[in-house]
Coordinates of C-alpha atoms in Angstrom, one line a residue:
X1 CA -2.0 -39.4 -18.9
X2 CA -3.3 -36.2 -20.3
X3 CA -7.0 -36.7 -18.8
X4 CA -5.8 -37.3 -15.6
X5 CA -3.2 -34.0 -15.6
X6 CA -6.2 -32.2 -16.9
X7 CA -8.4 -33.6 -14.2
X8 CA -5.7 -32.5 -11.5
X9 CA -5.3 -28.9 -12.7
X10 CA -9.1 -28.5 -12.5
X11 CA -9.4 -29.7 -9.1
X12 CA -6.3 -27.1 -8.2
X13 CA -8.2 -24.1 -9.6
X14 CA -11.1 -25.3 -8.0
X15 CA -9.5 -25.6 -4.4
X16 CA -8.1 -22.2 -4.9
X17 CA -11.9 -21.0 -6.0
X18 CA -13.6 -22.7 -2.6
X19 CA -10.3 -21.4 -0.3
X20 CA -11.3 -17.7 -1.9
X21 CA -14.4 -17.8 -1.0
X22 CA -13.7 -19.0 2.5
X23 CA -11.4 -16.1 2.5
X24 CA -13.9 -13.7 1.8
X25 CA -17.5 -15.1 3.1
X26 CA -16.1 -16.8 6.2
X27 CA -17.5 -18.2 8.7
X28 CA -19.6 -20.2 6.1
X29 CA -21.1 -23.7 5.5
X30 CA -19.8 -26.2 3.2
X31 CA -23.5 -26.0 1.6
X32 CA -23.4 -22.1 1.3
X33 CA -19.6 -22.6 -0.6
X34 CA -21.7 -25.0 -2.7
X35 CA -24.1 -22.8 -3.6
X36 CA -21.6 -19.9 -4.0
X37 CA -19.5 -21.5 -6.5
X38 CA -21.8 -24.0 -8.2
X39 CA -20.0 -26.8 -7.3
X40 CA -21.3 -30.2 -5.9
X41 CA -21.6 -30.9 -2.3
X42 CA -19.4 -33.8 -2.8
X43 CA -16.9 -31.7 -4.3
X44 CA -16.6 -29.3 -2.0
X45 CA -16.4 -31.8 0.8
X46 CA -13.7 -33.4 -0.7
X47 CA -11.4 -30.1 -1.4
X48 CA -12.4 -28.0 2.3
X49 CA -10.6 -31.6 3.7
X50 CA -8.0 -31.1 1.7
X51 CA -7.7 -27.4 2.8
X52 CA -8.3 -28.2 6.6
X53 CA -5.6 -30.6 5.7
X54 CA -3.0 -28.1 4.3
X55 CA -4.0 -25.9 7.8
X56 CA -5.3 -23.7 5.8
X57 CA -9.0 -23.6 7.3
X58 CA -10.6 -24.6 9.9
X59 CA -14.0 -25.7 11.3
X60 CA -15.5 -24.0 14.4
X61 CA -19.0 -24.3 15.8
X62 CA -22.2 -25.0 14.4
X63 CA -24.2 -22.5 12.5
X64 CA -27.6 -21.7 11.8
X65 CA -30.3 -24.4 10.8
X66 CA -32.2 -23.6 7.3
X67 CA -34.6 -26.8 8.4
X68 CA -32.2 -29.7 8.6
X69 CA -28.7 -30.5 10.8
X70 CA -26.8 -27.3 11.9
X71 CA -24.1 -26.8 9.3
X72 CA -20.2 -27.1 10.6
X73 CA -19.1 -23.7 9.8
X74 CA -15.3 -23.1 8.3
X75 CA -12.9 -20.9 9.1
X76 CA -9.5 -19.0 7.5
X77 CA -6.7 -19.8 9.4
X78 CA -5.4 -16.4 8.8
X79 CA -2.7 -17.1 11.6
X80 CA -1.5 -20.4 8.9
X81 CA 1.8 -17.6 7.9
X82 CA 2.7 -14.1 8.4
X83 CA 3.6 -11.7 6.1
X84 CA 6.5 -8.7 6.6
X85 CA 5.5 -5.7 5.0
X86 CA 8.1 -2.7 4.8
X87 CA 8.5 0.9 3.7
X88 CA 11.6 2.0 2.9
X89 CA 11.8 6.0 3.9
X90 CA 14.9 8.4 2.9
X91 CA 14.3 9.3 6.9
X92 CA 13.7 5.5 8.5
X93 CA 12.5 1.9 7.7
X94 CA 9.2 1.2 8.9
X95 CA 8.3 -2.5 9.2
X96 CA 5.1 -4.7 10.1
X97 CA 4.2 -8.6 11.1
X98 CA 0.8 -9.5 9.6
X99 CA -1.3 -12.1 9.4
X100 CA -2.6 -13.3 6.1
X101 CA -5.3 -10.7 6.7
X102 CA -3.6 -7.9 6.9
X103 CA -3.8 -7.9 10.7
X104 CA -0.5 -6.3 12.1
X105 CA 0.8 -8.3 15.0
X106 CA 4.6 -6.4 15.4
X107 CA 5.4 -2.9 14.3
X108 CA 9.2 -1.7 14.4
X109 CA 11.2 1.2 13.1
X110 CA 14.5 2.2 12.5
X111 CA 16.1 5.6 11.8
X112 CA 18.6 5.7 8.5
X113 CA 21.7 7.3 9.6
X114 CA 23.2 6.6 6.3
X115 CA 21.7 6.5 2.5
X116 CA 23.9 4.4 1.0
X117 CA 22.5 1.2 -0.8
X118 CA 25.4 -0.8 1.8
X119 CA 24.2 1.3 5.1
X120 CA 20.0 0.7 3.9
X121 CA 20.7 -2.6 3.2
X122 CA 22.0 -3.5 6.6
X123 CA 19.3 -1.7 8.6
X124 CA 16.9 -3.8 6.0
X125 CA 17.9 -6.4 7.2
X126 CA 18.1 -5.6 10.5
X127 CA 14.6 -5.0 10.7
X128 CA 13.2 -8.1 8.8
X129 CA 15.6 -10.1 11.2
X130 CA 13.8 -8.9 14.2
X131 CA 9.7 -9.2 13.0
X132 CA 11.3 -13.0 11.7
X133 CA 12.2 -13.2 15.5
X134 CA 8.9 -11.8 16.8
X135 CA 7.0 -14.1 14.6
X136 CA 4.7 -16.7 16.6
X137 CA 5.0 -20.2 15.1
X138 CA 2.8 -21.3 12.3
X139 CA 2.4 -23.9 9.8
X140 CA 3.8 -21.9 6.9
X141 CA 5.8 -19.3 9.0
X142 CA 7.0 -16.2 7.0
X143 CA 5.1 -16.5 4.2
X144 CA 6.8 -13.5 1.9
X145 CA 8.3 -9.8 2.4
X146 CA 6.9 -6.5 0.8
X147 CA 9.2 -3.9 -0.1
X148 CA 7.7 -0.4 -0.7
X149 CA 10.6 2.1 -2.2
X150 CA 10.5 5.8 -3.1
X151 CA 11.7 5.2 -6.3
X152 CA 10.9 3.7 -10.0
X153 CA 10.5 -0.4 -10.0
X154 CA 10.7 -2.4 -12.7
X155 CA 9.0 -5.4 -13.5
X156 CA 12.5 -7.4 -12.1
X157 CA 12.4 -6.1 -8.9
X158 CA 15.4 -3.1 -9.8
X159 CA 15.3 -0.1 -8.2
X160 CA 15.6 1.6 -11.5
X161 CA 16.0 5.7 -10.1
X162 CA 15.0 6.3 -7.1
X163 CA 15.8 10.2 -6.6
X164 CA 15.9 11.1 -3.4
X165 CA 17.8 8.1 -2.5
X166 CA 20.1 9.0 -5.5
X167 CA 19.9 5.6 -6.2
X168 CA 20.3 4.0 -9.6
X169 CA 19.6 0.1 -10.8
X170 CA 20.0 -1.0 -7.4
X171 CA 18.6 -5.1 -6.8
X172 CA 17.4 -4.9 -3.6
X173 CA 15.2 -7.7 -4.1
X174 CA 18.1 -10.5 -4.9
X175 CA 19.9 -8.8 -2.0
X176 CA 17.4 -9.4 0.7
X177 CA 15.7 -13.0 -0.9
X178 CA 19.4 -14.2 -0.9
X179 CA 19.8 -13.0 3.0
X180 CA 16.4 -14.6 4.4
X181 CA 15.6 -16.9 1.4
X182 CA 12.0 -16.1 1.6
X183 CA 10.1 -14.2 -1.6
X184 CA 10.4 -10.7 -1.7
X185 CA 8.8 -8.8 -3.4
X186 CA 9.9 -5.0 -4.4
X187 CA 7.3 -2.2 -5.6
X188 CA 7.1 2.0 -5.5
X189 CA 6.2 3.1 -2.6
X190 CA 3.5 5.0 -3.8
X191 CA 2.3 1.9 -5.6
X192 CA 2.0 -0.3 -2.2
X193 CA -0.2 2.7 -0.8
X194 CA -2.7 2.5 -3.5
X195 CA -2.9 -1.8 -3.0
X196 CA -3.2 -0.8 1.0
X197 CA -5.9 1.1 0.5
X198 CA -7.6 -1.2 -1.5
X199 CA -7.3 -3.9 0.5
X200 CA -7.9 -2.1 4.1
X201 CA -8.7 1.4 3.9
X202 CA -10.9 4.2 2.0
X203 CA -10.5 2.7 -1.8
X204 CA -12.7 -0.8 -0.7
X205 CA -15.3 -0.5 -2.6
X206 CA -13.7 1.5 -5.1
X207 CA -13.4 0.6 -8.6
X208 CA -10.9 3.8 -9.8
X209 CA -8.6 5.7 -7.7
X210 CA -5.6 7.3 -7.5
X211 CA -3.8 7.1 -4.2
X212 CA -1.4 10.5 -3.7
X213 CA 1.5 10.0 -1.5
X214 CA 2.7 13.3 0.2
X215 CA 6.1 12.4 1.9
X216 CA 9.7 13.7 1.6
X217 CA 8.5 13.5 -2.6
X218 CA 5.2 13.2 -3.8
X219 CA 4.3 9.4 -5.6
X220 CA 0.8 8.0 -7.2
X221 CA -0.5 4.5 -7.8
X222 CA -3.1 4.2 -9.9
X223 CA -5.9 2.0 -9.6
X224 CA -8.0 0.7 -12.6
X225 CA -10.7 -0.9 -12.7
X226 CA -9.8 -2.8 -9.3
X227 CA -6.0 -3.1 -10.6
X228 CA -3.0 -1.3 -10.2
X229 CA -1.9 0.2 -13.1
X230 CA 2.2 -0.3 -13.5
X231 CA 2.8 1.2 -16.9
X232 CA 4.6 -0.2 -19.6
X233 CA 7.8 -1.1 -18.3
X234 CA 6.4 -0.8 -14.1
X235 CA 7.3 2.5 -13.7
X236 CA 3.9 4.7 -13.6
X237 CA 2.5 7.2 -11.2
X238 CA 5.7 9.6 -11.1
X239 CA 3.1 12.0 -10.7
X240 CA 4.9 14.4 -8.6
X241 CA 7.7 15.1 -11.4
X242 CA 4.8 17.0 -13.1
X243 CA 5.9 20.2 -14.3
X244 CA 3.6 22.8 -12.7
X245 CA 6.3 25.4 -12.5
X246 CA 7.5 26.1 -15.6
X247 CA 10.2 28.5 -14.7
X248 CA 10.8 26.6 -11.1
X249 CA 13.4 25.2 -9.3
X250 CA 16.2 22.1 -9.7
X251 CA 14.8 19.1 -8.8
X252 CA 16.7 16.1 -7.6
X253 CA 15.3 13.8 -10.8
X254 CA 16.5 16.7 -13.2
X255 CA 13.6 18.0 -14.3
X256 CA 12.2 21.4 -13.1
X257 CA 9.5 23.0 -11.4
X258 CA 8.2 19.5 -10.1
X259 CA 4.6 19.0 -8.5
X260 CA 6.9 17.4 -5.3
X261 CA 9.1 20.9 -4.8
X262 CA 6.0 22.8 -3.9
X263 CA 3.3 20.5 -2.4
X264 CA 5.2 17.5 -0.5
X265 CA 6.7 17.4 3.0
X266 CA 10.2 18.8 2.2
X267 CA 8.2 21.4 0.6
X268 CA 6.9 22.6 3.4
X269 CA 9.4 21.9 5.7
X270 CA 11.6 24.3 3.3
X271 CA 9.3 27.0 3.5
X272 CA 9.0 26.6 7.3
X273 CA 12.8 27.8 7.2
X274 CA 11.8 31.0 6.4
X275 CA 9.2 31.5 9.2
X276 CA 9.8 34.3 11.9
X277 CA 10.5 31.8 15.1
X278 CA 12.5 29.1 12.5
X279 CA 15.7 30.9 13.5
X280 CA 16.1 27.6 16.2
X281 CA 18.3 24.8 15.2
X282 CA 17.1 22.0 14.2
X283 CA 14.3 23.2 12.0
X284 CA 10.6 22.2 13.4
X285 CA 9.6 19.3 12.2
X286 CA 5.8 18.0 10.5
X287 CA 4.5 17.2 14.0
X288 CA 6.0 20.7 15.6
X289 CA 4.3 22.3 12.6
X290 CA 0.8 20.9 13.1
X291 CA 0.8 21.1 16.5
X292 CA 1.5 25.5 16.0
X293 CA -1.3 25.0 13.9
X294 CA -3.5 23.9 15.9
X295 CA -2.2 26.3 18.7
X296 CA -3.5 29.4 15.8
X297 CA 0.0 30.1 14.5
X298 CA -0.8 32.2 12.1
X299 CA 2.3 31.6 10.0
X300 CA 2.1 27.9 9.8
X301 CA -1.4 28.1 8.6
X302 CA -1.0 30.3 5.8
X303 CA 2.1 27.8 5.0
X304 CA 0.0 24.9 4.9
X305 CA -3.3 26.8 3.1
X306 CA -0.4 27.5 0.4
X307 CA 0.8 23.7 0.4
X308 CA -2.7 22.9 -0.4
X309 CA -3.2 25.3 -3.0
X310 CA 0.3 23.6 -4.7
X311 CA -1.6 19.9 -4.0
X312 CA -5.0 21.3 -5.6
X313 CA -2.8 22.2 -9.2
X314 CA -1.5 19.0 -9.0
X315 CA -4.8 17.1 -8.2
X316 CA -6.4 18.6 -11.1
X317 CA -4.0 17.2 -13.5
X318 CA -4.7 14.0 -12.0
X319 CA -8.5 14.1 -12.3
X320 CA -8.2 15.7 -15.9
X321 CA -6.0 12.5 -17.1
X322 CA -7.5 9.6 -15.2
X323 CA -11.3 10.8 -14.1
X324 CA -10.8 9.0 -10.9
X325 CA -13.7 8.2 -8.7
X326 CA -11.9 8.7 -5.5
X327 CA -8.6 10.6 -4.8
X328 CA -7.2 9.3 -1.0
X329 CA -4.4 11.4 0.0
X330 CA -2.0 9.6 2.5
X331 CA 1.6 9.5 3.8
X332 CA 2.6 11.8 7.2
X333 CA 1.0 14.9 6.1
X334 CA -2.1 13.3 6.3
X335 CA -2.3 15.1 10.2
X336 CA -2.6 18.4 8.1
X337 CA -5.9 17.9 6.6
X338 CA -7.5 20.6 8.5
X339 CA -6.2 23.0 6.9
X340 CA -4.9 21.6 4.0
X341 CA -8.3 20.0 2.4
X342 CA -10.2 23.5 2.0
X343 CA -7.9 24.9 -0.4
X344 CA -7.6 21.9 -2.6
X345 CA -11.2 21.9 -2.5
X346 CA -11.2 25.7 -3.7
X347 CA -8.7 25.7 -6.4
X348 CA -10.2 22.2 -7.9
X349 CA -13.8 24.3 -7.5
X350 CA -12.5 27.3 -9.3
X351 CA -10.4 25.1 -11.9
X352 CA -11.5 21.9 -12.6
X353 CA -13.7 20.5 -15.4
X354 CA -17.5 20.3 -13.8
X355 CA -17.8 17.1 -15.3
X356 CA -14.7 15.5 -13.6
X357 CA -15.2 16.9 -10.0
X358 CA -19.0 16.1 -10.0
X359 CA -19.6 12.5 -8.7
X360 CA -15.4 12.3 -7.7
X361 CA -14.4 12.5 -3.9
X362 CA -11.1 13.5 -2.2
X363 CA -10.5 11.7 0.9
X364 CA -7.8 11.5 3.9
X365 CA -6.3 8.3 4.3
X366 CA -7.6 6.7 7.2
X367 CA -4.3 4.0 7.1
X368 CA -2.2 7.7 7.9
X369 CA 1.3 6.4 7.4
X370 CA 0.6 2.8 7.4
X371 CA -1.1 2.6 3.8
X372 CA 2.6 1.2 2.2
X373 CA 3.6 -0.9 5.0
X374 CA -0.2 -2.8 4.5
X375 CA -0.3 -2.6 0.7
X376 CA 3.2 -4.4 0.8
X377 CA 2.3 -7.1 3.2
X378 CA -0.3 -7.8 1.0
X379 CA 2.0 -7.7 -2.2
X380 CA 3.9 -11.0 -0.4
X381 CA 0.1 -12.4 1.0
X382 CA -0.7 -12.5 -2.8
X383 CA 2.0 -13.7 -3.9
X384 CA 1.9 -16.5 -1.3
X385 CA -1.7 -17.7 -2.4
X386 CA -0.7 -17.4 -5.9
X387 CA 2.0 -19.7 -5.7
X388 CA 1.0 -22.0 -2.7
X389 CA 0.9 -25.9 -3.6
X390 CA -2.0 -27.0 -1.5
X391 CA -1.9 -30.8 -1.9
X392 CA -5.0 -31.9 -4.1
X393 CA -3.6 -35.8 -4.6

């Protein structure tokens, strides 16, 4: 009994190495997977039918000739599920439908009119409920939801303090799992960023990087040595409650003088209260701001030159404690990186070690406000292959 329950946990791990590297090398040969992974041909015949069999992969046309038959070339069914990803704002809930690649087939969003854990909860669900609807069938249909939240996770799934939410130990997870009965899976907001560039934006072929999240507050996830770094207890990357004013303001998590009161969106947004034409109620707004920008508002440029000097202080302290190879700077104020990338570049020039700011690049997320919503689709797509019983009998 114990050869044969070792002999069927080998031939598991060694399904989930061929359907990886069908994942990754697709369209490719059974001979090529062979070769890739050192198994037999026979083997790998035996587990891609067990794969095509679970819907999984599938073949398509023939392929190139090295001297003998064409080779049937496999496929990933990446339409086999669909993944919700979801990032939970103090503003609105923005919500996407992937594929198992990451593809996004539905996007929706809902404005918060409430911040109550009751009130967020129902527009939650709310939102899940309608990418569920607008799901096309599949085999494995909703495969898993990803949670972003501005806020400390643990590793349970608690929303432990999330301060601008002025939430505390809040289970959002075993809320919304109970609702839909489908994983979910609950992470920092920040955190999902740095996974969603990973997996689909700047930080692809990067091995260390911090991903800096400039929204209402400022949040990092840290990625090392092609994992994201969670801390002791999950909660890392509070980056923005860095003190880099040491006689500054209150700030909602009790400290003072946080990075997030001078560089992040309500930063700015503050600031822009005080601006000559700002007498008009409501207040403008990021995209109003940008757009005067870009019209030579002289005003709103110094503003945002000053934001950038605030993000260059805090950018520093980042490179001087991690060394990162890349920095990728995401979230809604992304827009602003004409005129907020030359002064980080200057203050990190003028006070920055040489050594750290030699080899290491700052980037704009390409992903703009999407980097969370992707990075916590893929939280549920991993956690779906990661727990997936493909049959193997």
């Amino acid at each position: 009994m114990k050869i044969t329950g070792d002999l069927n946990l080998i031939k598991k791990i060694n399904t989930s190495i061929v359907l990886d590297v069908i994942v990754r090398q697709y369209p490719i040969s059974r001979a090529r997977i062979s070769e890739v992974t050192g198994l037999t041909k026979a083997t790998v015949s035996s587990l891609v039918n067990d794969l095509i069999a679970s819907h999984m992969v599938t073949e398509s046309g023939m392929g190139e000739s090295s001297g003998g038959r064409k080779p049937v070339m496999l496929l990933f069914n990446k339409c086999a599920g669909y993944a919700i990803g979801i990032d939970l704002d103090i503003h609105c809930i923005i919500g996407v439908l992937t594929d198992l690649e990451g593809n996004i087939v539905d996007e929706i969003r809902i404005d918060l009119k409430a911040l109550s854990v009751d009130a967020v909860v129902v527009d939650l669900k709310t939102c899940i409920r309608q990418l569920i609807e607008h799901s096309p069938k599949s085999p494995y249909g909703i495969i898993g939801i990803g949670i972003g939240v501005p806020g400390m996770v643990n590793e349970a799934g608690t929303i432990v303090f999330a301060p601008n939410l002025a939430w505390e130990n809040v289970s959002i997870q075993a809320l919304i799992a109970e609702e839909f009965n489908i994983p979910v899976i609950i992470d920092n907001e920040a955190n999902a960023g740095a996974v969603g560039e990973k997996q689909f934006g700047a930080g692809k072929s990067t091995s260390n990087m911090i991903y800096v999240s400039l929204g209402v507050g400022i949040g990092t996830g840290i990625i090392i040595k092609n994992e994201l770094y969670r801390g002791f207890s999950g909660i890392s990357g509070e980056m923005g409650h860095v003190t880099i004013e040491a006689h500054g303001r209150k700030c909602s998590c009790g400290n003072i003088g946080c990075w997030e009161l001078y560089a992040s969106e309500n930063a700015l947004l503050e600031k822009a209260k005080a601006l000559s034409f700002a007498s008009a109620n409501p207040p403008p707004s990021i995209q109003e701001l940008i757009h005067l920008a870009e019209t030579g508002n002289q005003e709103v440029i110094e503003l945002l030159v000053q934001t950038g000097q605030y993000l260059g202080m805090g950018i520093i302290n980042i490179m001087n404690t991690f060394n990162p190879e890349l920095i990728i700077i995401g979230s809604r104020l992304t827009a602003a990186e004409p005129w907020l990338l030359k002064p980080i570049q200057q203050l990190i020039a003028e006070r920055s070690f040489p050594y750290s700011r030699r080899e290491m690049r700052i980037e704009f997320s390409s992903l703009g406000a999407k980097s969370t919503v992707l990075g916590a689709a893929f939280f549920a797509i991993a956690h779906f292959f990661a727990t997936t019983k493909i049959s193997v009998e």
